[in-house]
Short mmCIF file of C-alpha atoms in Angstrom, two decimals:
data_model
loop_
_atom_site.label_atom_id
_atom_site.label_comp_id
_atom_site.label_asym_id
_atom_site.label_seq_id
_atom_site.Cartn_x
_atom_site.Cartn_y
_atom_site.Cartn_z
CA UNK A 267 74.88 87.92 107.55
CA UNK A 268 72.98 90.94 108.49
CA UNK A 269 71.70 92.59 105.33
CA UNK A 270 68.31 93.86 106.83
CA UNK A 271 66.41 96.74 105.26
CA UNK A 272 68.87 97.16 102.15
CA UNK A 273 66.86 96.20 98.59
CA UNK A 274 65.54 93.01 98.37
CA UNK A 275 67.69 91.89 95.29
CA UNK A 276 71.01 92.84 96.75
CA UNK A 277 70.59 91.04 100.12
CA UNK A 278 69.63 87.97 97.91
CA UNK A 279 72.70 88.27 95.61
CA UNK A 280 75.15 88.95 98.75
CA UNK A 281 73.40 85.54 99.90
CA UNK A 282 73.97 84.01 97.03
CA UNK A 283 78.13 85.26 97.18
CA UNK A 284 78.48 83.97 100.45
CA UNK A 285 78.00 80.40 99.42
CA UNK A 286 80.51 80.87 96.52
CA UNK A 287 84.45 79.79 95.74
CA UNK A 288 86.60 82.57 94.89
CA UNK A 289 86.64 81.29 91.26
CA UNK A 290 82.86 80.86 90.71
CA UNK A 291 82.71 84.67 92.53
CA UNK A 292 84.98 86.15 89.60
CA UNK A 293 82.76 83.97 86.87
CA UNK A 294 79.98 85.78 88.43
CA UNK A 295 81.28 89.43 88.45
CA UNK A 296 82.90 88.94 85.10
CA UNK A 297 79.51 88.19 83.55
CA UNK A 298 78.14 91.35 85.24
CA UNK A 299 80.72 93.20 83.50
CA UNK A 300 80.23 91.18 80.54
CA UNK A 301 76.53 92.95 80.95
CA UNK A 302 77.48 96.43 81.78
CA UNK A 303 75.27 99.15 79.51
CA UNK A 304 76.74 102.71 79.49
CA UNK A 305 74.59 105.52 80.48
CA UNK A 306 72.62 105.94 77.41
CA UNK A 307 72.63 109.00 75.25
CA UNK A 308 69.33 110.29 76.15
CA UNK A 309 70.85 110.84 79.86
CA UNK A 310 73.98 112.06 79.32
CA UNK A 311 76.81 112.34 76.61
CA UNK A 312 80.62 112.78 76.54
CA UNK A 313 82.28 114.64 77.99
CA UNK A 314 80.62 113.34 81.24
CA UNK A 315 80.33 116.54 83.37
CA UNK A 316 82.81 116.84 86.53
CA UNK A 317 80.13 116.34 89.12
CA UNK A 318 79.13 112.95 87.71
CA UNK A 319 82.31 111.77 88.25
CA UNK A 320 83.11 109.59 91.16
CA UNK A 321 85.58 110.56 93.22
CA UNK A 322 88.89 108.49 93.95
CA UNK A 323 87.62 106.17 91.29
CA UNK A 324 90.55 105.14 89.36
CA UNK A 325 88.46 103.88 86.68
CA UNK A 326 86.27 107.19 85.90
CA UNK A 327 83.22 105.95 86.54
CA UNK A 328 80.25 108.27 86.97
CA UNK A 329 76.80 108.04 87.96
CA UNK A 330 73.22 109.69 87.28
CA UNK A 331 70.23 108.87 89.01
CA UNK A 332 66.71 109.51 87.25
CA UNK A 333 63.38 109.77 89.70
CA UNK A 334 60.66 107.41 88.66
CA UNK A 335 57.21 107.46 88.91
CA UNK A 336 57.26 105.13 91.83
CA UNK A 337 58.86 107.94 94.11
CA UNK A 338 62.08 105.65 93.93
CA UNK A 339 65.39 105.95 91.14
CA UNK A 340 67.28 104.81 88.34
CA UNK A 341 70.72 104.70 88.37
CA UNK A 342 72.93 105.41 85.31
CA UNK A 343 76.73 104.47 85.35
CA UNK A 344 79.38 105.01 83.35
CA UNK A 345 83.02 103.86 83.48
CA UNK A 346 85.27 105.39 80.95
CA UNK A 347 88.65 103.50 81.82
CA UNK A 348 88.12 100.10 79.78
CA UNK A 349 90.31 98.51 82.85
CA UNK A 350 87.96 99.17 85.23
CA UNK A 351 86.05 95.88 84.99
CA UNK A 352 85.03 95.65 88.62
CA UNK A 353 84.13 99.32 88.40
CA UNK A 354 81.81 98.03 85.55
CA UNK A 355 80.85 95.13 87.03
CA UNK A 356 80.08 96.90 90.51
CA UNK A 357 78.01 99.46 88.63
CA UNK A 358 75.45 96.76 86.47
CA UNK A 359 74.98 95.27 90.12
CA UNK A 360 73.80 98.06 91.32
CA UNK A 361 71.91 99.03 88.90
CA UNK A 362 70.17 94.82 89.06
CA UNK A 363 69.72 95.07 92.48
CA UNK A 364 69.55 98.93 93.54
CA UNK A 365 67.45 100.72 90.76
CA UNK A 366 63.88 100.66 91.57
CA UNK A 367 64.37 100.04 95.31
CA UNK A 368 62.75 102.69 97.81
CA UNK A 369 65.17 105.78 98.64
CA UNK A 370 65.07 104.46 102.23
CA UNK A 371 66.51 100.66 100.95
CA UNK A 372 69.31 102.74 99.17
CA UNK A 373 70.32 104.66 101.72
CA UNK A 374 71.11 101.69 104.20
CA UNK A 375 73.06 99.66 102.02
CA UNK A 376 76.49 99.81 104.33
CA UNK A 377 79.85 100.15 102.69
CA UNK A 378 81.11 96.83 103.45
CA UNK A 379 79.33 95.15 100.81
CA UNK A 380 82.14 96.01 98.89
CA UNK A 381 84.06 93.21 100.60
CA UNK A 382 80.89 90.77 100.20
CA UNK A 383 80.67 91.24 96.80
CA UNK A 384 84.60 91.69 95.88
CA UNK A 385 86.58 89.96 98.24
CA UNK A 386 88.23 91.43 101.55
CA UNK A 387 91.80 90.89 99.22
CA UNK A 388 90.47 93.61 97.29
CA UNK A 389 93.20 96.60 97.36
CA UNK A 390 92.14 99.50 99.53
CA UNK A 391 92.91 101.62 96.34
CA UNK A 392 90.30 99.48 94.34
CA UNK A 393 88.08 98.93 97.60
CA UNK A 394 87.66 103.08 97.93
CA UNK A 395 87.13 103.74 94.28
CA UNK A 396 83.95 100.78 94.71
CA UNK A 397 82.97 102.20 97.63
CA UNK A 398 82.87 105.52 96.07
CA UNK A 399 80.29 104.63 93.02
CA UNK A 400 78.18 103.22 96.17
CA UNK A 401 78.24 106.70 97.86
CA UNK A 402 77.27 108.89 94.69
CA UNK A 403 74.41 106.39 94.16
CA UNK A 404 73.66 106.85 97.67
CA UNK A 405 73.71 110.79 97.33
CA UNK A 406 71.31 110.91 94.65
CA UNK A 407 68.79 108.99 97.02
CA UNK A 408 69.62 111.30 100.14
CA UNK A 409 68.78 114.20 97.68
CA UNK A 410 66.16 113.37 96.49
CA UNK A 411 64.82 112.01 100.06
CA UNK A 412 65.16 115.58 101.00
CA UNK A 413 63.02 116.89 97.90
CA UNK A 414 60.24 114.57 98.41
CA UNK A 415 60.34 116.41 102.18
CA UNK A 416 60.46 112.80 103.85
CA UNK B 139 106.31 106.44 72.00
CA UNK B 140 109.66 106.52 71.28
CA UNK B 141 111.58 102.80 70.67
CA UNK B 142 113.25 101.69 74.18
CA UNK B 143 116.58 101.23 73.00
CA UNK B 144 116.32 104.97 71.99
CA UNK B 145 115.24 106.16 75.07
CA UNK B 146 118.71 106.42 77.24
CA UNK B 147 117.73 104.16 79.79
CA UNK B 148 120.33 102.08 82.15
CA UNK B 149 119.47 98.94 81.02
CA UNK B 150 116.76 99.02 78.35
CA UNK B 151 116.99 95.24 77.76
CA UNK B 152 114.60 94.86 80.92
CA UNK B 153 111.51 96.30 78.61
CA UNK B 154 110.05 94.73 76.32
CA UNK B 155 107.62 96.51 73.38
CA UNK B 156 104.07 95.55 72.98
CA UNK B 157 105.26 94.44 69.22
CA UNK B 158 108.13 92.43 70.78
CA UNK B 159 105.47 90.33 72.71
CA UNK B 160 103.06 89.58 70.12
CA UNK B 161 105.99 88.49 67.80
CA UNK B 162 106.95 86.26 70.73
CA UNK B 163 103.51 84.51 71.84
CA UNK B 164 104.79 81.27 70.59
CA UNK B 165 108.11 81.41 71.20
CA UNK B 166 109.60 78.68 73.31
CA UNK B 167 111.45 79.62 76.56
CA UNK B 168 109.53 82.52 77.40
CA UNK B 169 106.55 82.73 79.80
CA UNK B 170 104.21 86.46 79.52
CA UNK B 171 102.55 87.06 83.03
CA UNK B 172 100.28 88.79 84.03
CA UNK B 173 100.26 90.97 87.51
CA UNK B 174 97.06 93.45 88.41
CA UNK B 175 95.52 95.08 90.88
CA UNK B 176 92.05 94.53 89.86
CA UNK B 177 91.34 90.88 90.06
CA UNK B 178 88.98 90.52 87.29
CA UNK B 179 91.16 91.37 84.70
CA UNK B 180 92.87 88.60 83.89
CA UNK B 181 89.67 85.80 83.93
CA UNK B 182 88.06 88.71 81.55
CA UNK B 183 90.62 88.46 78.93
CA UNK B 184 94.11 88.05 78.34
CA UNK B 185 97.40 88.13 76.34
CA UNK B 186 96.77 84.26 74.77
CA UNK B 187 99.40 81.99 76.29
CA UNK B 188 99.66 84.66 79.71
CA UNK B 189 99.62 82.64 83.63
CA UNK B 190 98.08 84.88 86.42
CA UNK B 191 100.10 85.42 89.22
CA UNK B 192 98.34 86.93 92.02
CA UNK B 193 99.71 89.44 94.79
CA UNK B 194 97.16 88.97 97.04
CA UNK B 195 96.86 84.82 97.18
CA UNK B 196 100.32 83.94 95.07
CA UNK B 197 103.06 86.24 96.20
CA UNK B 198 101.98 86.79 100.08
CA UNK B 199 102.68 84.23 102.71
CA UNK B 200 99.04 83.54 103.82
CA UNK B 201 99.83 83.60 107.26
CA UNK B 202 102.53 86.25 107.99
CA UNK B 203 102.90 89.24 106.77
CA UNK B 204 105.94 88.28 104.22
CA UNK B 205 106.01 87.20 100.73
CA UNK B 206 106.22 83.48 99.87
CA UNK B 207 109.62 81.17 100.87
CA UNK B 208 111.53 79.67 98.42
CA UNK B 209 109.09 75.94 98.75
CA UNK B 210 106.27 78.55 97.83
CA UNK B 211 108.11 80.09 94.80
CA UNK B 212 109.31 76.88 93.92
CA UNK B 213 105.73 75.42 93.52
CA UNK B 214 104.54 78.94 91.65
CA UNK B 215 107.30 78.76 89.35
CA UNK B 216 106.54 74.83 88.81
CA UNK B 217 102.62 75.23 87.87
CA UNK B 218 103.29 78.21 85.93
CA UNK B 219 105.38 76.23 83.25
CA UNK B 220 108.56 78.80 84.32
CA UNK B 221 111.88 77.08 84.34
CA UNK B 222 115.36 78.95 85.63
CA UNK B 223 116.11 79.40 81.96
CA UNK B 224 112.47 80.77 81.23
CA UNK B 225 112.45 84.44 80.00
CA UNK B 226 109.28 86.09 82.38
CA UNK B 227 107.63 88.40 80.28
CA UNK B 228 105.64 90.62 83.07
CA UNK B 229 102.62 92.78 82.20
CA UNK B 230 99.42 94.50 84.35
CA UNK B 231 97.14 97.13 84.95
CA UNK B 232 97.71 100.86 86.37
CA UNK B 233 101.23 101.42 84.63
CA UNK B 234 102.59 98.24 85.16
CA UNK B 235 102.43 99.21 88.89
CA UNK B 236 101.72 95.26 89.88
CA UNK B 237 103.82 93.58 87.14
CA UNK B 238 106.61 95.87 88.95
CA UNK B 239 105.78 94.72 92.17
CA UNK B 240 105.78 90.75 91.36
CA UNK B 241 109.10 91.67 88.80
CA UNK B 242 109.93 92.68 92.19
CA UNK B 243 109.06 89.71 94.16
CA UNK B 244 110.40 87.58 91.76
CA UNK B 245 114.32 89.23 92.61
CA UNK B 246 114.31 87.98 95.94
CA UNK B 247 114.23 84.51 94.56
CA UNK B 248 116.87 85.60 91.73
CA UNK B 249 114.90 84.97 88.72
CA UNK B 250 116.87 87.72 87.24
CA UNK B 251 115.99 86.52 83.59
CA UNK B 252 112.56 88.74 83.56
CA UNK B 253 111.16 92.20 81.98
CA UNK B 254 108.66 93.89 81.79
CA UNK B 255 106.18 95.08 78.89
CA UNK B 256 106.51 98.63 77.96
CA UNK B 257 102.81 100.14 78.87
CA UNK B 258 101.48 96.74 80.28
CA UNK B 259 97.60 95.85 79.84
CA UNK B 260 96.86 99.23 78.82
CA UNK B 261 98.99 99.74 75.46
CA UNK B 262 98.09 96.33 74.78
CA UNK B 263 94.45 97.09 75.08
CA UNK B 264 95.24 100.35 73.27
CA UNK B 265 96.61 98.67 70.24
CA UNK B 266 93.48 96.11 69.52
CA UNK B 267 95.54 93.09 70.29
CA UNK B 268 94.26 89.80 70.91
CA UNK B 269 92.60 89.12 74.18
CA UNK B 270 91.68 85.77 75.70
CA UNK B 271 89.78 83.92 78.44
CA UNK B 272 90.92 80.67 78.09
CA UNK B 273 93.76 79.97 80.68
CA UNK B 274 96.05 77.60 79.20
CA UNK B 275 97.92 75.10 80.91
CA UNK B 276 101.79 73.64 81.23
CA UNK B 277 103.61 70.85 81.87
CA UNK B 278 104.96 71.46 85.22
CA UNK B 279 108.19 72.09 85.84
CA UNK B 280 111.21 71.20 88.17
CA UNK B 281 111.76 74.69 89.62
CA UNK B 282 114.74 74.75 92.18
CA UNK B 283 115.01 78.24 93.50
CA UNK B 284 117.52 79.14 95.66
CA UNK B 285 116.67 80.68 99.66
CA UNK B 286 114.87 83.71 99.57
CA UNK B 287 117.67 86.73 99.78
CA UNK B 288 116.08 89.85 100.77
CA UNK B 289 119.15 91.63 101.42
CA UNK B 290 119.87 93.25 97.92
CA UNK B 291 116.68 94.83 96.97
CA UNK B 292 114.49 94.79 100.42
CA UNK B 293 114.54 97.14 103.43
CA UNK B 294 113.04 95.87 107.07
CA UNK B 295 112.40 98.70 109.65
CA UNK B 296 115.74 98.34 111.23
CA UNK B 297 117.64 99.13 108.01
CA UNK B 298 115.77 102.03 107.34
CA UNK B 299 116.77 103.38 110.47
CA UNK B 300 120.05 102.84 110.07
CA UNK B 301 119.55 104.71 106.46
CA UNK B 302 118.24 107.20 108.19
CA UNK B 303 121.16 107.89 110.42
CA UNK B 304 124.10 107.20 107.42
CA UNK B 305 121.93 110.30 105.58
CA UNK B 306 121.10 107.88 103.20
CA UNK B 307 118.19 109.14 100.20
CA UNK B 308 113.99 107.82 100.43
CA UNK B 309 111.22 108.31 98.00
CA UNK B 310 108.02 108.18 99.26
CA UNK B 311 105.89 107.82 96.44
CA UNK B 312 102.41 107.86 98.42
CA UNK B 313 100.08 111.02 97.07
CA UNK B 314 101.17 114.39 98.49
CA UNK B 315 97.80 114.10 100.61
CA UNK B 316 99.62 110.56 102.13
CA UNK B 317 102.79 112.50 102.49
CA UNK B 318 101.42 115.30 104.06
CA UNK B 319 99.95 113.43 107.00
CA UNK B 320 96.14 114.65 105.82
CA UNK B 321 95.27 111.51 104.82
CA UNK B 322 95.60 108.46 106.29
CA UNK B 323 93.27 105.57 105.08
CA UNK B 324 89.73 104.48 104.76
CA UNK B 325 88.25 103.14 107.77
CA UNK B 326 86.79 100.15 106.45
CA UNK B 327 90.60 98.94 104.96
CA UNK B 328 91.76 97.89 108.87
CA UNK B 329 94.76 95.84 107.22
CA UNK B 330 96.11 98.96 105.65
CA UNK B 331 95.79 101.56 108.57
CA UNK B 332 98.18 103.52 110.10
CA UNK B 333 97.81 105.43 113.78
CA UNK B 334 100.30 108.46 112.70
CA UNK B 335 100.10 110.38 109.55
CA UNK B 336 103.20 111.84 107.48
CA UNK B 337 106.34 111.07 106.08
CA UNK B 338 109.42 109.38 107.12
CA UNK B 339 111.53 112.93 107.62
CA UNK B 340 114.00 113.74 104.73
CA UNK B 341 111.83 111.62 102.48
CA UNK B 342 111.22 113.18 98.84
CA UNK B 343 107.73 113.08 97.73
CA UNK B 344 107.72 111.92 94.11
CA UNK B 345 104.01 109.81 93.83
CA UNK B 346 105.20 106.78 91.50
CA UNK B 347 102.81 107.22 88.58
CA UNK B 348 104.84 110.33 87.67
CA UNK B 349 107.71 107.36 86.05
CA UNK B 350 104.51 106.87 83.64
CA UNK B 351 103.07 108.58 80.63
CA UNK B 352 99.35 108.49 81.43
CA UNK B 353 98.38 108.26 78.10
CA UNK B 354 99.46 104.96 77.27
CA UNK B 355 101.39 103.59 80.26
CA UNK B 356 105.15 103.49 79.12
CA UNK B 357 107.90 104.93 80.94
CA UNK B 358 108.98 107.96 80.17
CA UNK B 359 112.60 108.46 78.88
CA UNK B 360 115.65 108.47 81.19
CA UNK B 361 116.03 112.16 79.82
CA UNK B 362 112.39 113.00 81.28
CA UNK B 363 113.09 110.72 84.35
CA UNK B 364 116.00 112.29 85.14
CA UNK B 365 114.84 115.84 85.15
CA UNK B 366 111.75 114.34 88.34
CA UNK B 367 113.97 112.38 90.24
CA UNK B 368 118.06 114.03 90.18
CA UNK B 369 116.89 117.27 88.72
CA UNK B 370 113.69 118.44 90.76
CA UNK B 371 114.30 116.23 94.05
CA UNK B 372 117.84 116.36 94.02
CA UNK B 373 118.38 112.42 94.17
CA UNK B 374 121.65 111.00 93.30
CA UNK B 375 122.21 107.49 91.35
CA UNK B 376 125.42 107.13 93.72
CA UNK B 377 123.42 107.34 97.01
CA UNK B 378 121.56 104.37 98.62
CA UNK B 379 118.37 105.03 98.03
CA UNK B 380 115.07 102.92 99.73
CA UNK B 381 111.68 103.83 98.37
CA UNK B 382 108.16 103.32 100.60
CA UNK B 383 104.48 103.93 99.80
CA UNK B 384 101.53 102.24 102.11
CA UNK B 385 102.17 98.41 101.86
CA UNK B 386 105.22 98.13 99.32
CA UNK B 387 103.58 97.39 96.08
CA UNK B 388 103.80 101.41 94.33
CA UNK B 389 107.18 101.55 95.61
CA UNK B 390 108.17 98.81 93.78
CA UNK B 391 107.41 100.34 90.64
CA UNK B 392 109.79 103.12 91.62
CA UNK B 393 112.32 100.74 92.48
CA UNK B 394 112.11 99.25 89.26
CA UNK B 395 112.42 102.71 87.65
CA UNK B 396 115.63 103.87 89.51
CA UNK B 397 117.01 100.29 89.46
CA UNK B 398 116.84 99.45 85.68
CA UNK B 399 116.46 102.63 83.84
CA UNK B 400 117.75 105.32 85.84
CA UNK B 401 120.76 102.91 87.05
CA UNK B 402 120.90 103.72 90.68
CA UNK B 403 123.30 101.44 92.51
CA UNK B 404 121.57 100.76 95.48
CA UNK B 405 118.01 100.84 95.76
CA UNK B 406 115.96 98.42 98.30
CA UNK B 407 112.38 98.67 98.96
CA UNK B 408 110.91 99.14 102.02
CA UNK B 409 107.76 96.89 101.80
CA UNK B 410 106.68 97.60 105.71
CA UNK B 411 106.17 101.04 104.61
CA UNK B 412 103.59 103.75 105.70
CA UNK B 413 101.52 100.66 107.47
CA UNK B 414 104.65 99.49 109.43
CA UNK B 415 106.36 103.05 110.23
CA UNK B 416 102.81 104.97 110.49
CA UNK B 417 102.51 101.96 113.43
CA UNK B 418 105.66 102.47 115.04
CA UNK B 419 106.64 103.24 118.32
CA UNK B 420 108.99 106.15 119.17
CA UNK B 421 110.25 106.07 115.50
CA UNK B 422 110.97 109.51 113.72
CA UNK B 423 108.06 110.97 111.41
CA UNK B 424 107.56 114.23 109.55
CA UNK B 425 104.74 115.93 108.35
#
C-alpha cells in the first residue's frame, strides 16, 4: 500500500485496516463513531451555516477547520443526521489522524482511502458523501496554504 | 402521520406501524429485518430480536452480477431463523429505500408473506425506541424455496426493449441531474459507471424519495401519491410500467410504491438500469 507523504497517523491506521476481517473493520469504525464529539459551541452553533455543509453528504455533515499555532489545523465536524454513523465515524478519524498534521500531509491524502477505510462494497451514494467530508477538510488546508503564501 | 389503514392505499396490509412492531418483538412467527445502505448501522444498534441482511454480501451473487439462486436464499432464509410461514418484518435507513430493495429481492423467491415498517430506522429512531447491539441468534431452519422466478417483478435489457416498442410506461427515479445526462458518476465508483449520460427516452423523471415524507420516513398517502405519479406524470395503474435508477436498488422502492400502495398491475424492475443501458451498444437514449 502506497500511503506516502499523507499524516503519519492515518497511513498507520490504513495499515492497521488492511490486516483486518470485515467484522473486526465495522467493530473498529463503530467505536470511532461511538467517539464522535460535535463541533463544540465555542466554534460554531446551530443552525450550521450553508457553507459548512458538505456537499452530497446525505448525512449533513459539516466541517470547520481552526489554524493552530503550529502553522497546521484543527478540524471540527459535525453530522446532524443521527443515521449517518460512518459519516460520524469518518469524521472522528479524521480528526485522530488528520488534525495537527502539516497542510502539505492534508492535502495528499487521495480519495481512495475511502475504500481502505470503508470497504470497496461501500455504495457510491455513501462512498461520495465520505469522500466529500475528505474534500472540505482538504479545502480548508488548500486555503489556508494559500494564506500562509507557501 | 396518519394510521395506514386510513391512508387509501392498495394494499395497506404490506406496512406495518412502528407501534405494531414493538408490540410484536416477541411474537412467535415473525422475523424484523433489517436492510441499509450504510453498513454500520445495524452492528451500532438495533431493533432487539432484528437479523441483518446485507445487499452488498447477502443478496448479490458474489461472482456475477445477479442476486443470489434459490441454494443461496435457501441458506439466508435458514440462518436467519425465517421459515415459509415466517412473517418478514423489513426495516432500514434512507426511507426504507434498502428494506424495499431486499422486500424486493425476497419476491423473486416468493416469500410473499413480508412488509415493511412504516418510516423504517428513522421513525424508529425518532420515537426513542429500544436499540440494541447484541445480534441474537436462531435455531436454523429448513428453508425450501422454490427456483428463482424473475419474470413477475424483474426486467432484463431485452424486455425493456420490447417495453419500449409496445409504448409501455418507465420511471426513472435517478436525480434530475442523472436524468438529464449532466451527471454521470464519480470516478473513483468504476463498478457503477456508465459511458453515455441520460435517460431511457419516454422515461418520466420522478426521483424515488419523493414516495417519502422527509420528515419522518413514511409514505405518503395514496391521495398524495397519486397526485406525483397519475396526476403530474401522467402514469396509469393499467399500463405496464418498469422502473430504473443506477444499479436497481432506488427503483425498487418505487416498485414497491406503485406495486402495493398505488396498485399498479404490472410493474417489474429493471435492476441493469442506468449502469447496464448507460453501457449499451446502439440502444436508444434521451437526454
Amino acid at each position: 500500500m502506497t500511503h506516502e507523504g499523507i499524516p503519519q497517523p492515518l497511513a498507520d491506521l490504513l495499515d492497521e485496516f488492511s490486516f483486518l476481517e470485515r467484522g473486526e473493520r465495522v467493530d473498529y469504525l463503530i467505536e470511532y463513531a461511538d467517539q464522535f464529539e460535535p463541533v463544540p459551541e465555542h466554534v460554531a452553533v446551530r443552525p450550521f451555516p450553508e457553507e459548512r455543509r458538505v456537499k452530497r453528504c446525505e448525512s449533513q455533515a459539516y466541517v470547520w477547520a481552526e489554524d493552530t499555532d503550529e502553522g497546521a489545523q484543527k478540524y471540527w465536524f459535525a453530522v446532524e443526521n443521527p443515521q449517518g454513523i460512518s459519516a460520524m465515524s469518518f469524521c472522528a478519524i479524521l480528526d485522530d489522524t488528520v488534525s495537527g498534521a502539516s497542510l502539505d500531509e492534508v492535502l495528499r491524502i487521495p480519495g481512495d482511502v475511502v475504500f481502505d477505510i470503508f470497504g470497496r462494497e461501500v455504495s457510491m451514494g455513501k462512498g461520495e458523501g465520505l469522500l466529500g467530508i475528505l474534500t472540505s477538510v482538504q479545502a480548508f488546508a488548500r486555503e489556508a496554504t494559500g494564506r500562509q503564501g507557501v | 402521520m396518519s394510521d395506514i389503514a386510513s391512508r387509501g392505499y392498495s394494499n395497506p396490509d404490506v406496512l406495518v406501524s412502528t407501534d405494531w412492531v414493538a408490540d410484536n418483538l416477541d411474537t412467535a412467527g415473525i422475523r424484523i429485518v433489517e436492510s441499509n445502505e450504510d453498513q454500520l448501522l445495524y452492528p451500532a444498534g438495533h431493533i432487539p430480536g432484528a437479523v441483518q441482511v446485507d445487499w452488498a454480501a447477502d443478496l448479490n451473487d458474489q461472482l456475477r452480477r445477479d442476486y443470489l439462486n434459490r441454494e443461496g436464499f435457501e441458506a439466508l432464509m435458514s440462518r436467519s431463523g425465517i421459515g415459509q410461514d415466517t412473517t418478514v418484518i423489513f426495516y432500514g435507513d434512507r426511507n426504507n429505500w434498502w428494506a424495499c430493495y431486499a422486500y424486493w429481492v425476497f419476491q423473486l423467491f416468493g416469500h410473499s408473506n413480508a412488509k415493511v415498517m412504516d418510516g423504517g430506522r428513522q421513525k424508529w429512531e425518532q420515537e426513542g425506541r429500544d436499540l440494541v447491539r447484541e445480534v441474537p441468534t436462531y435455531d436454523a431452519t429448513d428453508y425450501s424455496a422454490p427456483e428463482r422466478n424473475d419474470a413477475p417483478v424483474r426486467a432484463f435489457r431485452e424486455d425493456v426493449l420490447a417495453h419500449l416498442d409496445a409504448g409501455g410506461q418507465l420511471v426513472d427515479v435517478r436525480s434530475p441531474q442523472e436524468y438529464s445526462g449532466e451527471r454521470l458518476h464519480m470516478p473513483d465508483f468504476p463498478n457503477e459507471g456508465a459511458l453515455r449520460g441520460g435517460h431511457i427516452p419516454t422515461a418520466k423523471s420522478i426521483p424515488w424519495a419523493r414516495a417519502a415524507n422527509p420528515e419522518d420516513g413514511t409514505f405518503k398517502t395514496a391521495a398524495e401519491l397519486q397526485e406525483i405519479y397519475l396526476n403530474e406524470q401522467g402514469l396509469s395503474p393499467d399500463g405496464d410500467t418498469i422502473a430504473y435508477c443506477r444499479i436497481g436498488e432506488r427503483s425498487s422502492h418505487t416498485w414497491f410504491v406503485l406495486t402495493h400502495l398505488l396498485g399498479f398491475g404490472n410493474v417489474r424492475n429493471y435492476d441493469g438500469s442506468w449502469t447496464e443501458w448507460g453501457n449499451l451498444v446502439n440502444v436508444p437514449i434521451e437526454k
